[in-house]
Every structure is written in structure tokens, then in C-alpha cells.
């Protein structure tokens, strides 16, 4: 389990990170306050998709109408009625296509507003509350793993209850992508990890190591599944015994 979890005041640096998100959130939230029959500004560029949808549905009804007309016997009363009202039938096909495309766009706009209100609103709540959830982990061991696809370093850290805390060294990934040595990243895991989370949105705002530093050596290469970026700052599903067995196979 986590050694200690407390709610503490947000630092200026952490507030600054949230404020990089909140102004954009405010802009997007404002765009959702339009009336339901208006298309929000951020999807106006989708007019081409609206035209495609309208054309597809209109074309479908035109094909159905054409097949129906061709199947009618010449000289029948229905055939005469179709001939008389042919322009109106063509207009009806176009109208149905426009209605279908518009309903789709309106439905999507409503869904988009609901999603943004639920997700972006969390950032605003965190920024206004001004507190973070602080986790402190006491660590017993550290293993550096080489990420094979991008070349960065992943740190697997043994907690007091022998679970595995995962930390991705983002600077080592940047070095690997630019042709540098990932081992030159300044991140040095130590005996205590302090993680500070935005409590509502769940964003990791800060990660700090304190205490004696673990030995810094080359990253181990592992043949097997590794945690992904979603695990950064979180406990992996493997306990430490399984982690060591995984590393021994590398």
C-alpha cells in the first residue's frame, strides 16, 4: 500500500502546470454554451463531412427512386403521377439527405459538449481548489529497464510492501530520440518517492525523489511485456517477485 497519502496545498509550479490547461478548457467550455441548434465553433471545419453525409444519403434515395420508377409499367396511373411530380420527388431526396446530415451533426455536438463538460471541468475544479493529493512511497530497490521501441529508461521501484512503482524517465526518451545517451538523463531515483496528483482530474503534477540515491547503471534489456505510459507514477500489476523473474529472463 501507499506509505502515506495526504492533501496538501498546491505549489506555484503545480498551479502553473494546471493553468496551461485551464485557459484552453475555459475556451472550449465557452464554445459549448451555444444554443443546441448551433454547431460549436470547434467543429465548423467539419462542413465537408456534413456535405459528404448529405450527398451519400441523397444519392441513396435517388437510387431507390430511380429503381422504383424503372419498375413501374409505362402508362400506369402511378407512372403518370411520378412523371408529374418528378421535380418534387428529387427535391424530397435532397431534403432528406440534408435532414439526416444535420441531425447527425447536432447529435455529435451535444455529445461533444457533454464529454468536455465532464472532463475539462475537472481541471477547473482542481485549479480553484488549490490542493493536491500527495503520496509518499518508501522504496527498497530500483531496476532500470530499457524500453525497446523508443530507447528510453523505465524505472521499476520496489515499495515497502514489495509492489512495483513505475516511473518513466521522459528526459531519457528525449535523449534517445535525438541520438543522445539516455543514461545521461538527470533523473536519479532515491529511497523516497513523493508524487503529487490533482485530486479530481487525476493528473500527476510533480514527482520528486528524496534520500539516498540508488546506484545508477546501464538499463537492463527485457524480453517480455513492459508497463506503458499509463502506468507512470502508479503501481504496476506485478509484485516485486514477478518483476525479478521477468528481469532474469532478459
Coordinates of N, CA, C and O in Angstrom, one line a residue, residues 154-246:
X154 N 12.9 3.1 -18.1 CA 11.8 2.9 -17.2 C 12.4 2.4 -15.9 O 13.1 1.4 -15.9
X155 N 12.0 3.1 -14.8 CA 12.5 2.6 -13.5 C 11.4 1.8 -12.8 O 10.2 2.3 -12.7
X156 N 11.7 0.6 -12.4 CA 10.8 -0.2 -11.6 C 11.3 -0.2 -10.2 O 12.5 -0.5 -9.9
X157 N 10.5 0.3 -9.3 CA 10.9 0.6 -7.9 C 10.1 -0.3 -6.9 O 8.9 -0.3 -6.9
X158 N 10.9 -0.9 -6.1 CA 10.2 -1.8 -5.1 C 9.8 -1.0 -3.8 O 10.6 -0.4 -3.2
X159 N 8.5 -1.1 -3.6 CA 7.9 -0.4 -2.4 C 8.1 -1.3 -1.1 O 8.6 -2.4 -1.2
X160 N 7.8 -0.7 0.0 CA 7.9 -1.5 1.3 C 7.1 -2.8 1.3 O 7.5 -3.7 2.0
X161 N 6.0 -2.8 0.6 CA 5.2 -4.0 0.6 C 5.4 -4.9 -0.6 O 4.6 -5.7 -1.0
X162 N 6.6 -4.6 -1.2 CA 7.1 -5.5 -2.3 C 6.2 -5.4 -3.6 O 6.1 -6.4 -4.3
X163 N 5.6 -4.2 -3.8 CA 4.9 -4.0 -5.0 C 5.9 -3.2 -5.9 O 7.0 -2.8 -5.5
X164 N 5.4 -2.8 -7.1 CA 6.3 -2.2 -8.1 C 5.7 -0.9 -8.6 O 4.7 -0.8 -9.2
X165 N 6.4 0.2 -8.2 CA 6.1 1.5 -8.6 C 6.9 1.8 -9.9 O 8.0 1.5 -10.0
X166 N 6.1 2.3 -10.9 CA 6.7 2.6 -12.3 C 6.9 4.1 -12.5 O 6.1 4.9 -12.2
X167 N 8.1 4.4 -13.0 CA 8.5 5.8 -13.3 C 9.1 5.8 -14.7 O 10.2 5.1 -14.9
X168 N 8.5 6.5 -15.6 CA 9.1 6.7 -16.9 C 10.0 7.9 -16.9 O 9.6 9.0 -16.5
X169 N 11.2 7.8 -17.3 CA 12.2 8.9 -17.4 C 12.0 9.6 -18.7 O 12.6 9.3 -19.7
X170 N 11.1 10.6 -18.8 CA 10.8 11.3 -20.0 C 12.0 11.9 -20.7 O 12.1 11.9 -21.9
X171 N 12.9 12.5 -19.9 CA 14.1 13.1 -20.5 C 15.0 12.1 -21.2 O 15.7 12.4 -22.2
X172 N 15.1 10.9 -20.6 CA 15.9 9.8 -21.3 C 15.3 9.5 -22.6 O 16.0 9.1 -23.6
X173 N 13.9 9.5 -22.7 CA 13.3 9.2 -24.0 C 13.6 10.3 -25.0 O 13.9 10.1 -26.2
X174 N 13.6 11.6 -24.6 CA 14.0 12.7 -25.4 C 15.4 12.5 -25.9 O 15.7 12.8 -27.1
X175 N 16.4 12.1 -25.0 CA 17.7 11.9 -25.4 C 17.9 10.8 -26.5 O 18.6 10.9 -27.4
X176 N 17.1 9.7 -26.2 CA 17.2 8.6 -27.2 C 16.7 9.0 -28.6 O 17.2 8.6 -29.6
X177 N 15.6 9.8 -28.6 CA 15.1 10.2 -29.9 C 16.0 11.2 -30.6 O 16.0 11.2 -31.8
X178 N 16.8 12.0 -29.9 CA 17.7 12.9 -30.5 C 19.1 12.3 -30.8 O 20.0 13.0 -31.2
X179 N 19.3 11.0 -30.5 CA 20.6 10.4 -30.7 C 21.5 10.5 -29.6 O 22.7 10.1 -29.7
X180 N 21.1 11.0 -28.4 CA 22.0 11.1 -27.2 C 21.9 9.8 -26.4 O 21.4 8.8 -26.8
X181 N 22.6 9.9 -25.3 CA 22.7 8.7 -24.4 C 21.6 8.8 -23.3 O 21.6 9.7 -22.5
X182 N 20.6 7.9 -23.3 CA 19.5 8.0 -22.3 C 20.0 8.0 -20.9 O 19.4 8.5 -20.0
X183 N 21.2 7.3 -20.6 CA 21.7 7.2 -19.3 C 22.2 8.6 -18.7 O 22.4 8.7 -17.5
X184 N 22.3 9.6 -19.6 CA 22.7 10.9 -19.2 C 21.6 11.8 -18.6 O 21.8 12.9 -18.3
X185 N 20.4 11.2 -18.6 CA 19.3 12.0 -18.1 C 19.5 12.3 -16.6 O 20.1 11.4 -15.9
X186 N 19.2 13.5 -16.1 CA 19.5 13.8 -14.7 C 18.6 13.1 -13.7 O 18.9 13.2 -12.5
X187 N 17.6 12.4 -14.1 CA 16.7 11.8 -13.1 C 17.5 10.7 -12.4 O 18.1 9.8 -13.0
X188 N 17.4 10.7 -11.0 CA 18.1 9.7 -10.2 C 17.1 9.3 -9.1 O 16.9 10.0 -8.1
X189 N 16.5 8.1 -9.3 CA 15.6 7.6 -8.2 C 16.3 7.4 -6.9 O 17.5 7.1 -6.8
X190 N 15.6 7.7 -5.8 CA 16.2 7.6 -4.5 C 15.2 6.8 -3.6 O 14.2 6.3 -4.0
X191 N 15.5 6.8 -2.3 CA 14.8 5.9 -1.4 C 13.4 6.3 -1.0 O 12.6 5.6 -0.5
X192 N 13.0 7.6 -1.4 CA 11.7 8.0 -1.1 C 11.1 8.7 -2.4 O 11.8 9.6 -2.9
X193 N 9.9 8.3 -2.8 CA 9.3 9.0 -3.9 C 8.1 9.8 -3.4 O 7.3 9.2 -2.7
X194 N 8.0 11.0 -3.9 CA 6.9 11.9 -3.5 C 6.1 12.3 -4.8 O 6.7 12.9 -5.7
X195 N 4.9 11.8 -4.9 CA 4.1 12.1 -6.0 C 2.9 13.0 -5.6 O 2.3 12.7 -4.6
X196 N 2.7 14.0 -6.4 CA 1.6 14.9 -6.1 C 0.6 15.0 -7.3 O 1.0 15.3 -8.4
X197 N -0.6 14.6 -7.0 CA -1.7 14.4 -8.0 C -2.8 15.5 -7.9 O -3.1 15.8 -6.8
X198 N -3.3 15.9 -9.0 CA -4.5 16.7 -9.0 C -5.6 15.8 -8.6 O -5.9 14.8 -9.3
X199 N -6.4 16.1 -7.5 CA -7.3 15.1 -7.0 C -8.5 14.7 -7.8 O -9.0 13.6 -7.8
X200 N -9.0 15.7 -8.6 CA -10.2 15.4 -9.4 C -9.9 14.9 -10.8 O -10.3 13.9 -11.3
X201 N -9.0 15.6 -11.5 CA -8.6 15.2 -12.9 C -7.6 14.1 -12.9 O -7.5 13.4 -13.9
X202 N -6.9 13.8 -11.8 CA -6.0 12.7 -11.8 C -4.7 12.9 -12.5 O -4.0 11.9 -12.8
X203 N -4.3 14.1 -12.7 CA -3.0 14.4 -13.4 C -1.9 14.4 -12.4 O -2.0 15.0 -11.3
X204 N -0.8 13.8 -12.8 CA 0.4 13.8 -12.0 C 1.1 15.2 -12.2 O 1.6 15.4 -13.3
X205 N 1.1 16.0 -11.2 CA 1.7 17.3 -11.3 C 3.1 17.4 -11.0 O 3.9 18.3 -11.4
X206 N 3.6 16.5 -10.1 CA 5.0 16.6 -9.7 C 5.5 15.2 -9.2 O 4.7 14.5 -8.5
X207 N 6.7 14.9 -9.5 CA 7.3 13.7 -9.0 C 8.7 14.0 -8.5 O 9.5 14.6 -9.2
X208 N 9.0 13.7 -7.2 CA 10.3 14.1 -6.6 C 10.9 12.9 -5.8 O 10.1 12.2 -5.2
X209 N 12.2 12.7 -5.9 CA 12.9 11.7 -5.1 C 13.7 12.4 -4.0 O 14.3 13.4 -4.3
X210 N 13.7 11.8 -2.9 CA 14.5 12.3 -1.7 C 15.2 11.1 -1.1 O 14.8 10.0 -1.2
X211 N 16.3 11.5 -0.4 CA 17.0 10.5 0.4 C 18.2 9.9 -0.4 O 18.6 10.4 -1.5
X212 N 18.8 8.8 0.1 CA 19.9 8.2 -0.6 C 19.6 7.8 -2.0 O 18.5 7.2 -2.2
X213 N 20.4 8.0 -2.9 CA 20.2 7.7 -4.3 C 20.6 6.3 -4.6 O 21.6 5.8 -4.2
X214 N 19.8 5.6 -5.4 CA 20.1 4.2 -5.8 C 21.3 4.3 -6.8 O 21.5 5.3 -7.6
X215 N 22.1 3.2 -6.9 CA 23.2 3.2 -7.9 C 22.7 3.3 -9.3 O 21.6 2.8 -9.6
X216 N 23.4 4.1 -10.1 CA 23.0 4.4 -11.4 C 23.8 3.7 -12.4 O 25.0 3.9 -12.5
X217 N 23.2 2.7 -13.1 CA 23.9 1.9 -14.1 C 23.2 1.8 -15.4 O 22.2 2.5 -15.6
X218 N 23.7 0.9 -16.3 CA 23.0 0.7 -17.5 C 21.6 0.1 -17.4 O 21.4 -0.6 -16.4
X219 N 20.7 0.4 -18.3 CA 19.4 -0.1 -18.2 C 19.4 -1.6 -18.7 O 20.1 -1.9 -19.7
X220 N 18.6 -2.4 -18.1 CA 18.5 -3.8 -18.5 C 17.6 -4.0 -19.6 O 16.6 -3.3 -19.8
X221 N 17.9 -4.9 -20.5 CA 17.0 -5.2 -21.6 C 16.2 -6.4 -21.3 O 16.7 -7.4 -20.7
X222 N 14.9 -6.3 -21.5 CA 13.9 -7.3 -21.1 C 13.2 -7.8 -22.3 O 12.7 -7.0 -23.1
X223 N 13.0 -9.1 -22.4 CA 12.2 -9.7 -23.5 C 10.9 -10.1 -22.8 O 10.8 -11.1 -22.1
X224 N 9.9 -9.3 -23.0 CA 8.6 -9.5 -22.3 C 7.8 -8.2 -22.3 O 8.3 -7.2 -22.7
X225 N 6.6 -8.3 -21.7 CA 5.8 -7.1 -21.7 C 6.2 -6.2 -20.6 O 6.7 -6.6 -19.5
X226 N 6.2 -4.9 -20.9 CA 6.6 -3.8 -20.0 C 5.4 -2.9 -19.8 O 4.5 -2.9 -20.6
X227 N 5.4 -2.2 -18.7 CA 4.3 -1.2 -18.4 C 4.3 -0.1 -19.5 O 5.3 0.2 -20.1
X228 N 3.1 0.4 -19.8 CA 3.1 1.5 -20.7 C 3.0 2.9 -20.0 O 3.0 2.9 -18.7
X229 N 2.9 4.0 -20.7 CA 2.9 5.3 -20.1 C 1.8 5.5 -19.2 O 1.9 6.4 -18.3
X230 N 0.7 4.8 -19.3 CA -0.4 5.0 -18.4 C -0.1 4.6 -17.0 O -0.7 5.0 -16.0
X231 N 1.0 3.8 -16.8 CA 1.4 3.3 -15.5 C 2.4 4.3 -14.8 O 2.8 4.0 -13.7
X232 N 2.8 5.3 -15.5 CA 3.8 6.3 -14.9 C 3.3 6.8 -13.6 O 2.2 7.4 -13.5
X233 N 4.1 6.6 -12.6 CA 3.7 7.1 -11.2 C 2.7 6.2 -10.5 O 2.3 6.6 -9.4
X234 N 2.4 5.1 -11.1 CA 1.4 4.2 -10.5 C 2.0 2.8 -10.1 O 3.1 2.5 -10.6
X235 N 1.3 2.0 -9.4 CA 1.7 0.7 -9.0 C 1.4 -0.2 -10.2 O 0.2 -0.2 -10.7
X236 N 2.4 -1.0 -10.7 CA 2.2 -2.0 -11.8 C 1.4 -3.2 -11.2 O 1.4 -3.4 -10.0
X237 N 0.8 -4.0 -12.1 CA 0.0 -5.1 -11.7 C 0.9 -6.3 -11.1 O 0.4 -7.2 -10.5
X238 N 2.2 -6.2 -11.4 CA 3.1 -7.3 -10.9 C 3.7 -6.9 -9.6 O 4.1 -5.8 -9.3
X239 N 3.8 -8.0 -8.7 CA 4.5 -7.7 -7.4 C 6.0 -7.9 -7.7 O 6.4 -8.3 -8.8
X240 N 6.9 -7.6 -6.7 CA 8.3 -7.5 -7.0 C 8.9 -8.8 -7.3 O 9.8 -8.9 -8.1
X241 N 8.4 -9.9 -6.8 CA 8.9 -11.2 -7.1 C 8.7 -11.5 -8.6 O 9.6 -12.1 -9.3
X242 N 7.6 -11.2 -9.2 CA 7.3 -11.4 -10.6 C 8.2 -10.5 -11.4 O 8.6 -10.8 -12.5
X243 N 8.4 -9.3 -10.9 CA 9.3 -8.3 -11.7 C 10.7 -8.9 -11.8 O 11.3 -8.9 -12.8
X244 N 11.2 -9.5 -10.7 CA 12.6 -10.0 -10.7 C 12.7 -11.2 -11.7 O 13.7 -11.4 -12.3
X245 N 11.6 -12.0 -11.7 CA 11.6 -13.2 -12.6 C 11.6 -12.7 -14.1 O 12.2 -13.2 -15.0
X246 N 10.9 -11.6 -14.3 CA 10.8 -11.0 -15.7 C 12.2 -10.5 -16.1 O 12.7 -10.7 -17.2

